[in-house]
Tab-separated table of C-alpha atoms in Angstrom:
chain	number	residue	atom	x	y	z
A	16	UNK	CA	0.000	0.000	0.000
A	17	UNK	CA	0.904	3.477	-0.873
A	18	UNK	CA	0.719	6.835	0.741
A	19	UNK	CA	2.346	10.201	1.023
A	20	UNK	CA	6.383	9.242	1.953
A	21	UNK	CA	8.175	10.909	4.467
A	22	UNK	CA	10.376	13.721	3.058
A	23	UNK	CA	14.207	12.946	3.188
A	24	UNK	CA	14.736	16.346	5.566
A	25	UNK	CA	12.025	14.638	8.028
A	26	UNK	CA	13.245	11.034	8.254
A	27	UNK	CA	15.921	11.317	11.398
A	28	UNK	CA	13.628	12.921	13.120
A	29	UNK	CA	10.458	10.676	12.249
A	30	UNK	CA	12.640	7.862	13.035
A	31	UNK	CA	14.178	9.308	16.497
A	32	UNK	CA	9.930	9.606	17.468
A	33	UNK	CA	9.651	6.131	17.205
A	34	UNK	CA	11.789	5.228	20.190
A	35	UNK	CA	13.928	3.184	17.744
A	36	UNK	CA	17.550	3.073	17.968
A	37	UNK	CA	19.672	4.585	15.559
A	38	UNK	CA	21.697	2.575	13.298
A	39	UNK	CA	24.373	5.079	11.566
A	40	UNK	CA	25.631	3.677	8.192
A	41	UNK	CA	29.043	1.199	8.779
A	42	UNK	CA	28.843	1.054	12.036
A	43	UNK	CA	28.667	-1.545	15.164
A	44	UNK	CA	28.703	-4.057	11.898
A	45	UNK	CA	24.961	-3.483	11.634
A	46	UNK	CA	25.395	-2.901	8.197
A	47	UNK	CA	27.730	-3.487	5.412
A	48	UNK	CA	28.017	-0.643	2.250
A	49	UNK	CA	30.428	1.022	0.069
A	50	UNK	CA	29.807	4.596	-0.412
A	51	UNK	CA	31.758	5.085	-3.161
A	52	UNK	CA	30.067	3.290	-5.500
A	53	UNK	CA	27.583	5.523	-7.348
A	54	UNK	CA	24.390	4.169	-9.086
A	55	UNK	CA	24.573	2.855	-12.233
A	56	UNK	CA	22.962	4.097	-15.221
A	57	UNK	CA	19.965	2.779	-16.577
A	58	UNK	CA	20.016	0.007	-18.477
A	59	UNK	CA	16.599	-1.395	-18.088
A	60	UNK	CA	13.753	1.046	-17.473
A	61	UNK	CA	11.262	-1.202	-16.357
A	62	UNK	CA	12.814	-4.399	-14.576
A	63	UNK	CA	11.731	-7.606	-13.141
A	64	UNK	CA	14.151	-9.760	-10.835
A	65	UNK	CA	13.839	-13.612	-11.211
A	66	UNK	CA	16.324	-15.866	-8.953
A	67	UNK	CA	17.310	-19.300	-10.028
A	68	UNK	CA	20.268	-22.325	-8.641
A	69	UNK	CA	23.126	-20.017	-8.916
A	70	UNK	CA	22.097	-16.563	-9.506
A	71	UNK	CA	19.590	-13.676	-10.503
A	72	UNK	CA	18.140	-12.574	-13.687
A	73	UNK	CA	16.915	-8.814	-14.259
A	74	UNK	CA	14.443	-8.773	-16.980
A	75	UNK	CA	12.791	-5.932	-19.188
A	76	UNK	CA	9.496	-6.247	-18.237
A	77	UNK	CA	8.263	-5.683	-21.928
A	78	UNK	CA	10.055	-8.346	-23.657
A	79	UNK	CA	10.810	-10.643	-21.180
A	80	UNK	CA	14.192	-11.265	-22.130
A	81	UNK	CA	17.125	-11.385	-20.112
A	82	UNK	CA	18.871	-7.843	-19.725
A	83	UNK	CA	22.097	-9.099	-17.049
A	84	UNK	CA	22.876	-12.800	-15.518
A	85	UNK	CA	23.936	-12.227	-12.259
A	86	UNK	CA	26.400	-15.112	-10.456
A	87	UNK	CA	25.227	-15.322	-6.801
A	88	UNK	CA	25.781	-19.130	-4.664
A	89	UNK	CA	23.113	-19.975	-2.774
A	90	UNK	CA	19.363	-20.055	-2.025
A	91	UNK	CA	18.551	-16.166	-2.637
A	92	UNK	CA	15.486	-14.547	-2.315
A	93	UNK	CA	13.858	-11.269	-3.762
A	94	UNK	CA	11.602	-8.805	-2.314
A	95	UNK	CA	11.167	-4.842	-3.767
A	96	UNK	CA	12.514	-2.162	-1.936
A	97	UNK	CA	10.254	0.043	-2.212
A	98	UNK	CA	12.033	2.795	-4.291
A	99	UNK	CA	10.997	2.102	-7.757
A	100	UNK	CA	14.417	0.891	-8.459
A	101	UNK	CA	15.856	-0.921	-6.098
A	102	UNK	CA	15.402	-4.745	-4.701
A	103	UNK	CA	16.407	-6.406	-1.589
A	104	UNK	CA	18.122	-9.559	-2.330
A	105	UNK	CA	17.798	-11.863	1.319
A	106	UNK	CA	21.152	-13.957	1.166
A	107	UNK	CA	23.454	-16.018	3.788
A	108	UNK	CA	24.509	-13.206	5.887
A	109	UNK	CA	21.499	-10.539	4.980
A	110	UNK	CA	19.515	-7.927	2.773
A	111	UNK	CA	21.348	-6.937	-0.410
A	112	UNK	CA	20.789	-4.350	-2.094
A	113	UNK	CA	20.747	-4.755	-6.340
A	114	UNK	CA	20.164	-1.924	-8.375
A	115	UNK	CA	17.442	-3.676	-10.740
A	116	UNK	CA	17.303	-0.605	-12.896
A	117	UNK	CA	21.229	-0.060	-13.636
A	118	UNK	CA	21.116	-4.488	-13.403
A	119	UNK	CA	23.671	-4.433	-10.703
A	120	UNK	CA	24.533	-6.054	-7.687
A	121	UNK	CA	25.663	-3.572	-5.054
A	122	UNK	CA	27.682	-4.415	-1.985
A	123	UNK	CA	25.564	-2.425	0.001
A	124	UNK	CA	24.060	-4.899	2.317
A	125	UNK	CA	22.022	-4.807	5.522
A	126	UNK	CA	23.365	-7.330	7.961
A	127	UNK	CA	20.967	-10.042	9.100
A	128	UNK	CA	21.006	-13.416	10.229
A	129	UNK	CA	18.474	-15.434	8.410
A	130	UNK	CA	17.038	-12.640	6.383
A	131	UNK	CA	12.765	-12.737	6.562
A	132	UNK	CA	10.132	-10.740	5.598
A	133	UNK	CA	10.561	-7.498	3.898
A	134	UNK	CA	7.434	-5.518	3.768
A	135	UNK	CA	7.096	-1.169	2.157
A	136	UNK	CA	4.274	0.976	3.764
A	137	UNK	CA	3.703	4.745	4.145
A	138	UNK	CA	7.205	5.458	2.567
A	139	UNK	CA	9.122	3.233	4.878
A	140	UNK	CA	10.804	-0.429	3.800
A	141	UNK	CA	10.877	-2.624	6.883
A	142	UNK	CA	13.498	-5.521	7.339
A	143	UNK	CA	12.695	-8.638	9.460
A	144	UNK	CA	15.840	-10.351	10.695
A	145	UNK	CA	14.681	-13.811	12.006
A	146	UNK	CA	18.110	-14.757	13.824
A	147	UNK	CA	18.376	-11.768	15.758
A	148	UNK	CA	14.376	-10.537	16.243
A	149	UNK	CA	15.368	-7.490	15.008
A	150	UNK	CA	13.133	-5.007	12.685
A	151	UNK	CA	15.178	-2.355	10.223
A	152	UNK	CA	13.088	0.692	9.390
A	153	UNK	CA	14.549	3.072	7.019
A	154	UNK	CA	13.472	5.231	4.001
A	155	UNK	CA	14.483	3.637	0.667
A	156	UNK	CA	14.340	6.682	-1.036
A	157	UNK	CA	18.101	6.970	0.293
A	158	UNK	CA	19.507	3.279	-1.031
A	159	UNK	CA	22.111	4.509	-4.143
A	160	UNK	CA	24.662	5.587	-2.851
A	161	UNK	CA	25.722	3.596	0.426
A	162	UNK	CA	23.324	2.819	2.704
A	163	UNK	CA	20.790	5.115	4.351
A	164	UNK	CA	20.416	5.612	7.966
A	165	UNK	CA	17.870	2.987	9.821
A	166	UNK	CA	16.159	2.357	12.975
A	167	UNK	CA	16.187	-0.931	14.600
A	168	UNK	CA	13.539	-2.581	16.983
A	169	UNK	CA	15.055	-5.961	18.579
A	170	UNK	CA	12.021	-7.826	19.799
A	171	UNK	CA	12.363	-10.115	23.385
A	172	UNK	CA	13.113	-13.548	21.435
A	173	UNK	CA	14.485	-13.813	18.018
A	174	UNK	CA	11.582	-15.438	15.802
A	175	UNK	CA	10.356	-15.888	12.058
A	176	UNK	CA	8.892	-12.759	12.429
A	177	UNK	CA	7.417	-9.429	10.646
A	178	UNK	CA	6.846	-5.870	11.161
A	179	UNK	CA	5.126	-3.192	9.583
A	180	UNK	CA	5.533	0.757	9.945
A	181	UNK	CA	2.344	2.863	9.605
A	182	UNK	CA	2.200	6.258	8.715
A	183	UNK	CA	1.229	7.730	11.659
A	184	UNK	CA	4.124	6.411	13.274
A	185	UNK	CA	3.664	3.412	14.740
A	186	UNK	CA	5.407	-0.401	14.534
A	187	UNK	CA	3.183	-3.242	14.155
A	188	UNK	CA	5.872	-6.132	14.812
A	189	UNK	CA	5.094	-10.073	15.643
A	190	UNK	CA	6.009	-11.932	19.265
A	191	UNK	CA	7.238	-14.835	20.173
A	192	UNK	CA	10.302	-17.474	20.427
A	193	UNK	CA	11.864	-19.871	18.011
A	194	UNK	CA	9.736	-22.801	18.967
A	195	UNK	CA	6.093	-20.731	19.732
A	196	UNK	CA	4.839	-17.793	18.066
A	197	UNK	CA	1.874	-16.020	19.988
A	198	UNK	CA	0.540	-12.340	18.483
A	199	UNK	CA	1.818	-9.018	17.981
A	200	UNK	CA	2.285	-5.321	19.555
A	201	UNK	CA	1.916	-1.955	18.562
A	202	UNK	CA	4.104	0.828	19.639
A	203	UNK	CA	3.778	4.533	19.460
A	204	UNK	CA	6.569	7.211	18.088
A	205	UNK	CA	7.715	6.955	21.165
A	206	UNK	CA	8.014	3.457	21.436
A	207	UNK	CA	5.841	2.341	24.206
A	208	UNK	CA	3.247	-0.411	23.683
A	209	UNK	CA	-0.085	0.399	23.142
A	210	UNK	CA	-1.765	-2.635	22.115
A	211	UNK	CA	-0.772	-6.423	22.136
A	212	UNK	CA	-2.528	-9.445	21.275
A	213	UNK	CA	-1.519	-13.068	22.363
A	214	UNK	CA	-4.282	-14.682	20.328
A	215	UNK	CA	-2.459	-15.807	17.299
A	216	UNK	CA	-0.692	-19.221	17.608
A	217	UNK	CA	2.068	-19.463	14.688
A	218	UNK	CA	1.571	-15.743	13.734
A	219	UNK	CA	2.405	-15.446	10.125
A	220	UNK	CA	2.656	-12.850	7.256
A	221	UNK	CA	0.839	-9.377	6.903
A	222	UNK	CA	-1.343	-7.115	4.567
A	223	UNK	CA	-2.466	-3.800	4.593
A	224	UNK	CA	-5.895	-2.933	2.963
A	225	UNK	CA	-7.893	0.513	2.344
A	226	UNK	CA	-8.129	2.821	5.408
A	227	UNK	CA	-4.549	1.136	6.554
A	228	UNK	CA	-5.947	-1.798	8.352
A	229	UNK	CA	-3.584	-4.135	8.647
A	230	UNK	CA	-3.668	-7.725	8.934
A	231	UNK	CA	-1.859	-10.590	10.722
A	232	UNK	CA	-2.288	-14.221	9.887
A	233	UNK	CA	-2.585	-16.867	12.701
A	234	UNK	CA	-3.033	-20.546	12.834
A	235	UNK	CA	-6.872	-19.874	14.070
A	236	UNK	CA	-7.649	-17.135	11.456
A	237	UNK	CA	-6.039	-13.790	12.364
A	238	UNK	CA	-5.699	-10.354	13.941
A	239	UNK	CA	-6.933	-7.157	12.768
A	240	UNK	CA	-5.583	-4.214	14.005
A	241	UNK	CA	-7.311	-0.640	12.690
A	242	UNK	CA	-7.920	2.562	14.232
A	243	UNK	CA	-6.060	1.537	17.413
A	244	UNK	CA	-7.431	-1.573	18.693
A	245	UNK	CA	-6.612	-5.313	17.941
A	246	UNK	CA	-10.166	-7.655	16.922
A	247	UNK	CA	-9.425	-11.565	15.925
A	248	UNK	CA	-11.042	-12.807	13.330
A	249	UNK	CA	-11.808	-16.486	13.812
A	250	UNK	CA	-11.567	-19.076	11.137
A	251	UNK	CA	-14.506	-21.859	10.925
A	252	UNK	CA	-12.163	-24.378	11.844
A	253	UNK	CA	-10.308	-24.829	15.184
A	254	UNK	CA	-7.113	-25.306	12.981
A	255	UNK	CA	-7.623	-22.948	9.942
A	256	UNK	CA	-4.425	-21.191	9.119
A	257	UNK	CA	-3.796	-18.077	7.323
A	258	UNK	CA	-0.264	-17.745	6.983
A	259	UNK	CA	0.100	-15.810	3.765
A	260	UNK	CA	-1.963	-12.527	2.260
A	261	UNK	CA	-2.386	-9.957	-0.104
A	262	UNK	CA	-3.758	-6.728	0.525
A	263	UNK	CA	-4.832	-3.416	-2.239
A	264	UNK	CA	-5.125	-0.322	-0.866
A	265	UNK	CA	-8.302	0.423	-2.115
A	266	UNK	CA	-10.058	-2.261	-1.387
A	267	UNK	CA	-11.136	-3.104	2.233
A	268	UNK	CA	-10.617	-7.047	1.617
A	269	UNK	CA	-7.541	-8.855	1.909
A	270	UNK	CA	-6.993	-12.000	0.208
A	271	UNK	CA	-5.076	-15.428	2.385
A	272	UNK	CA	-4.633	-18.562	1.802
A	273	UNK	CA	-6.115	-21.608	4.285
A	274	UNK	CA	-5.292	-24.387	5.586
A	275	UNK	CA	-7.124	-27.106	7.756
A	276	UNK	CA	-4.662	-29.752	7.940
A	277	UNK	CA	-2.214	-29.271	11.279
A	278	UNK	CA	-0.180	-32.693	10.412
A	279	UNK	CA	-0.273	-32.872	6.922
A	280	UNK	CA	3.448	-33.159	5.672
A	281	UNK	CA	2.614	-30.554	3.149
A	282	UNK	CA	-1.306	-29.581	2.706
A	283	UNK	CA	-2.454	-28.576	-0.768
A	284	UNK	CA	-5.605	-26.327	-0.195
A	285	UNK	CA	-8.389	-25.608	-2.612
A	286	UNK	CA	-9.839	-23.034	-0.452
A	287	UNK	CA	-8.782	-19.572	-0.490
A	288	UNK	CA	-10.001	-16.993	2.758
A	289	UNK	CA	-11.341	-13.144	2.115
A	290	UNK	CA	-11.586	-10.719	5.620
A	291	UNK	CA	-13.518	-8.008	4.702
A	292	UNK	CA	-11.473	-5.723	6.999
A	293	UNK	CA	-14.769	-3.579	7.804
A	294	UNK	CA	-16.872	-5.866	9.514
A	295	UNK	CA	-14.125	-8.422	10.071
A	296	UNK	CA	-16.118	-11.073	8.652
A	297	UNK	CA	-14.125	-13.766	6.913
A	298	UNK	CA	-15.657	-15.806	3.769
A	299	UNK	CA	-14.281	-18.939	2.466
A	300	UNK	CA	-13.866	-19.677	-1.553
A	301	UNK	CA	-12.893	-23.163	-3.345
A	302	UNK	CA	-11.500	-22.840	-6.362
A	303	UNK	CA	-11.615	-26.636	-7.053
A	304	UNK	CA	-7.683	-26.585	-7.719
A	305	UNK	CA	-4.772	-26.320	-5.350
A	306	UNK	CA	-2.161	-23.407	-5.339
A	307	UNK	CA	0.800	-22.534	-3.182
A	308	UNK	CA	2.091	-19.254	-0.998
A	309	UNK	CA	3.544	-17.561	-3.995
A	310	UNK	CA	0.447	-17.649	-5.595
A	311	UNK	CA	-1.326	-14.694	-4.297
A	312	UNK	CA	-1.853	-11.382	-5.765
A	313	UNK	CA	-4.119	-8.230	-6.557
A	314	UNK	CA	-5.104	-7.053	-10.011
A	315	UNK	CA	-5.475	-2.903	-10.675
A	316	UNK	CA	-8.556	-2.732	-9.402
A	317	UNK	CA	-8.742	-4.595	-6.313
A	318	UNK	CA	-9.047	-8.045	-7.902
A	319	UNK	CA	-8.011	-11.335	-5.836
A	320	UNK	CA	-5.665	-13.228	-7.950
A	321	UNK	CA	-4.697	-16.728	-7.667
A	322	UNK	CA	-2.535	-18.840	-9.338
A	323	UNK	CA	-3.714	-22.217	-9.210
A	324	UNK	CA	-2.337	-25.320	-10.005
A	325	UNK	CA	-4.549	-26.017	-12.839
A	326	UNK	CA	-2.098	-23.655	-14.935
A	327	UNK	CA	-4.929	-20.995	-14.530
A	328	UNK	CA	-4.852	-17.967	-13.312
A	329	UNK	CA	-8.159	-17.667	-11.221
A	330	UNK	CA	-10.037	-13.422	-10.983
A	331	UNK	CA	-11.805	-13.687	-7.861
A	332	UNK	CA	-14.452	-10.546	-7.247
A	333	UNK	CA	-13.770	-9.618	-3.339
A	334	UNK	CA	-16.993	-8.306	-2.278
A	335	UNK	CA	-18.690	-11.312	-3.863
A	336	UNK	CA	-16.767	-14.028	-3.105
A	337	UNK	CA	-17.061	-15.335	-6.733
A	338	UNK	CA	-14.718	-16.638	-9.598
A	339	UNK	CA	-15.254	-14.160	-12.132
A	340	UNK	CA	-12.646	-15.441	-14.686
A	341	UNK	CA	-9.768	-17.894	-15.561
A	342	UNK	CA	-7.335	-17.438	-17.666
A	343	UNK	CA	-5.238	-20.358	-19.331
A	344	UNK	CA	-1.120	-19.926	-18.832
A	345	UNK	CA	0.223	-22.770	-18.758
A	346	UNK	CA	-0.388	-26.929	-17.778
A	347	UNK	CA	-0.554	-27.856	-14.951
A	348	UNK	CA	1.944	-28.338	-12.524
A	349	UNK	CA	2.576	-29.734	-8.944
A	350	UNK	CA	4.088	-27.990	-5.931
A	351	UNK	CA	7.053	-30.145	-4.369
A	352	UNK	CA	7.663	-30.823	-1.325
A	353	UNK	CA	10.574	-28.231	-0.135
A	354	UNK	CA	9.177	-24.632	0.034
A	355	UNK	CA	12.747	-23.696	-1.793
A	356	UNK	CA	12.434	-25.689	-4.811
A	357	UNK	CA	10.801	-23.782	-7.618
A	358	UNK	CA	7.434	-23.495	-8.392
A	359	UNK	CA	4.970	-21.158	-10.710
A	360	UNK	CA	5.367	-17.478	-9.214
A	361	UNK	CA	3.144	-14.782	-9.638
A	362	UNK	CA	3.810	-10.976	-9.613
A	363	UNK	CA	1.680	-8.253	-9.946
A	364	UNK	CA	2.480	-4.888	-11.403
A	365	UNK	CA	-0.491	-2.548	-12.300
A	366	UNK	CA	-2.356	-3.851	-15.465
A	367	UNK	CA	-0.118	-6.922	-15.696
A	368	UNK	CA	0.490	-10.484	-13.980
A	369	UNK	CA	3.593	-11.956	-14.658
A	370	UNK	CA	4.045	-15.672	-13.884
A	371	UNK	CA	7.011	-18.098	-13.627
A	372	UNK	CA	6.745	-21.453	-15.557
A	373	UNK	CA	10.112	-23.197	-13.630
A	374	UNK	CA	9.423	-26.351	-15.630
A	375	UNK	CA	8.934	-24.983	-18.984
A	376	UNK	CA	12.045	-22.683	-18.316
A	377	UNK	CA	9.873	-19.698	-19.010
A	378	UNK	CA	8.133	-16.351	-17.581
A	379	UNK	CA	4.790	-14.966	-18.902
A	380	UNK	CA	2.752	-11.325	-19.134
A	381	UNK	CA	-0.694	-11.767	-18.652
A	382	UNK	CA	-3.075	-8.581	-19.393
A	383	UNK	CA	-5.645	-9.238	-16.468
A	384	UNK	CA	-8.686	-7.054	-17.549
A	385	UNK	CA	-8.089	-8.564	-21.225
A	386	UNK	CA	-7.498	-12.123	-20.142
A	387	UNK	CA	-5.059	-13.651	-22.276
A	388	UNK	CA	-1.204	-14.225	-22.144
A	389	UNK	CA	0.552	-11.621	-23.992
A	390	UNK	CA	4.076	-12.267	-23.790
A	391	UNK	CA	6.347	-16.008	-23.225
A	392	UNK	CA	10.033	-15.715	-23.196
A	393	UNK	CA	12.331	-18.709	-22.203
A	394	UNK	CA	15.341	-18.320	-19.825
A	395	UNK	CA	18.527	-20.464	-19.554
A	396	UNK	CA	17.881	-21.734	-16.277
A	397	UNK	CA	14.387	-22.569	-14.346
A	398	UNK	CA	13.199	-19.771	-12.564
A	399	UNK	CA	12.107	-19.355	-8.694
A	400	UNK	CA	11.053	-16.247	-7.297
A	401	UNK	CA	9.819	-13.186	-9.323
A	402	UNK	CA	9.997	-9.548	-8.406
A	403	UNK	CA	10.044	-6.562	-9.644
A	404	UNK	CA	11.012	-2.654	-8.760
């Protein structure tokens, strides 16, 4: 979700109101940069990032075809930074920063054992560092040349966590230890608590919807925190977990996933939830095919995407609950067992859906609103995640 950034001038002293401390650029080995690198030029003005076994891809996002190969060992993952030009590239030993535009890998790189969630609100990028509980808050407005200043929030017990700065100031931020995660707290600019919620066994993922409601998932449905107080939203079932969402900000609906299965060794749902954030209400769909957690998305206007394993992109209308339209891609596919191996990815950017194809070796444009696949290209290597600027 989108709304009016912070202004450069403003940020040290927004940040120093939140009763974060103050990370200064290369220091206390928080974080790792080199400011005298300047940003390279353009080279792609519209880029998508795809990772595969070895290494990234930057794309142009009109023709699909491969713009710079970039060598990087291990299992990497890709999230945007927020900036319109930048991506945060979770690796080994943190949050890199690649230039997507000038296709470049920077050295610039947050430190961060086991790298997590990376989520952009009200002008802010937020960094969830699962081996050290520890939230990174900065403008990303400032990534380019070095690193720009950040504020940190180390929660009690390092966890698989998230966090999510609104724009009136305050960190939404999860709870809980290694082995047991419980709910989440807000604090003010000032950093004192002023709500908290235990009621969300195996908290998991966030969205943000019209109005800035936010939402949490849990292993029991999941919390709802908007206009300063905390309401759980129960599933059906006594197990029925939402782990992963997708919010629009205009639309007061956020889409999940759900689950029912607590001891399945890997559950396949066919049921997808919607929480109408207003009421809190929460409303059930089957889409009578499976699909997996990177298979979630929003179309321009507010419409719940899913990518199911039927090789069809599924339009779902919110405030109706109904499959409106389904739109052909690719065959169908199976997700494996490991959540790193690769599997059909969707992204979402304004009119267009673009979707991995790891076993074809391929990436797709979809036009949403005119329902057809307008663009294939094939890539050297099977693709994994997708991301874009």
């Amino acid at each position: 979700m989108r709304t009016r950034p912070l202004t450069r001038a403003a940020l040290p002293a927004a940040m120093t109101a939140l009763g974060l401390t103050l990370v200064a650029c290369g220091q206390n080995g928080s974080v790792a940069q080199d400011r005298t690198a300047a940003p390279a030029a353009a080279k792609v003005k519209d880029p998508l990032v795809a990772t595969y076994d070895g290494g990234l891809y930057v794309l142009d996002a009109t023709t699909l075809k491969v713009v710079q190969t970039i060598p990087l060992a291990g299992f990497n993952r890709v999230n945007p930074a927020g900036n319109g030009r930048h991506v945060m590239v979770s690796t080994a030993t943190g949050f890199r920063v690649l230039d997507a535009v000038g296709a470049q890998l920077t050295k610039d790189e947050f430190a961060a054992p086991k790298p997590g969630h990376v989520v952009h609100h009200a002008g802010r990028t937020v960094l969830f560092s699962d081996g050290a509980g520890k939230a990174i808050v900065f403008d990303p407005r400032g990534l380019g040349n070095g690193l720009p200043q950040a504020t940190t929030h180390t929660t009690r017990h390092p966890h698989h966590g998230v966090a999510i700065a609104l724009a009136n100031g305050e960190l939404v931020v999860t709870h809980g230890t290694e082995e047991k995660r419980t709910g989440i707290q807000v604090l003010d600019k000032g950093g004192k608590e002023v709500a908290r919620s235990e009621d969300c066994p195996g908290v998991h993922g966030e969205a943000t919807a019209k109005d800035e409601a936010v939402l949490i998932g849990c292993e029991n449905g999941a919390l709802l925190y908007k206009d300063g107080k905390i309401t759980k939203v129960r599933a059906p079932d006594e197990y029925g977990r939402i782990g992963n969402q997708a919010g629009h900000e205009e639309s007061p609906i956020v889409l999940g996933d759900y689950k029912t299965d607590r001891d399945a060794e890997l559950e396949r749902p066919e049921r997808i939830s919607l929480i109408d954030t207003r009421t809190g209400g929460l409303r059930l769909v089957d889409l009578g095919t499976s699909y997996t957690f990177r298979s979630l998305g929003r179309g321009p206007h507010g419409e719940a995407l899913v990518l199911g394993t039927d090789g069809a992109l599924h339009v779902i209308d919110p405030e109706r609950g109904r499959v409106t339209g389904k739109i052909k891609i690719m065959g169908e596919w199976r997700e494996p067992l490991e959540w790193q191996q690769p599997r059909p990815t969707l992204h979402v950017r304004d009119h267009t859906a673009y979707v991995t194809d790891p076993g074809g070796r391929k990436v797709h444009a979809v036009d949403i609103e005119a329902g057809k696949v307008t663009t294939t290209a094939e890539l050297p290597q099977a693709p994994n995640e997708l991301t874009g600027a």
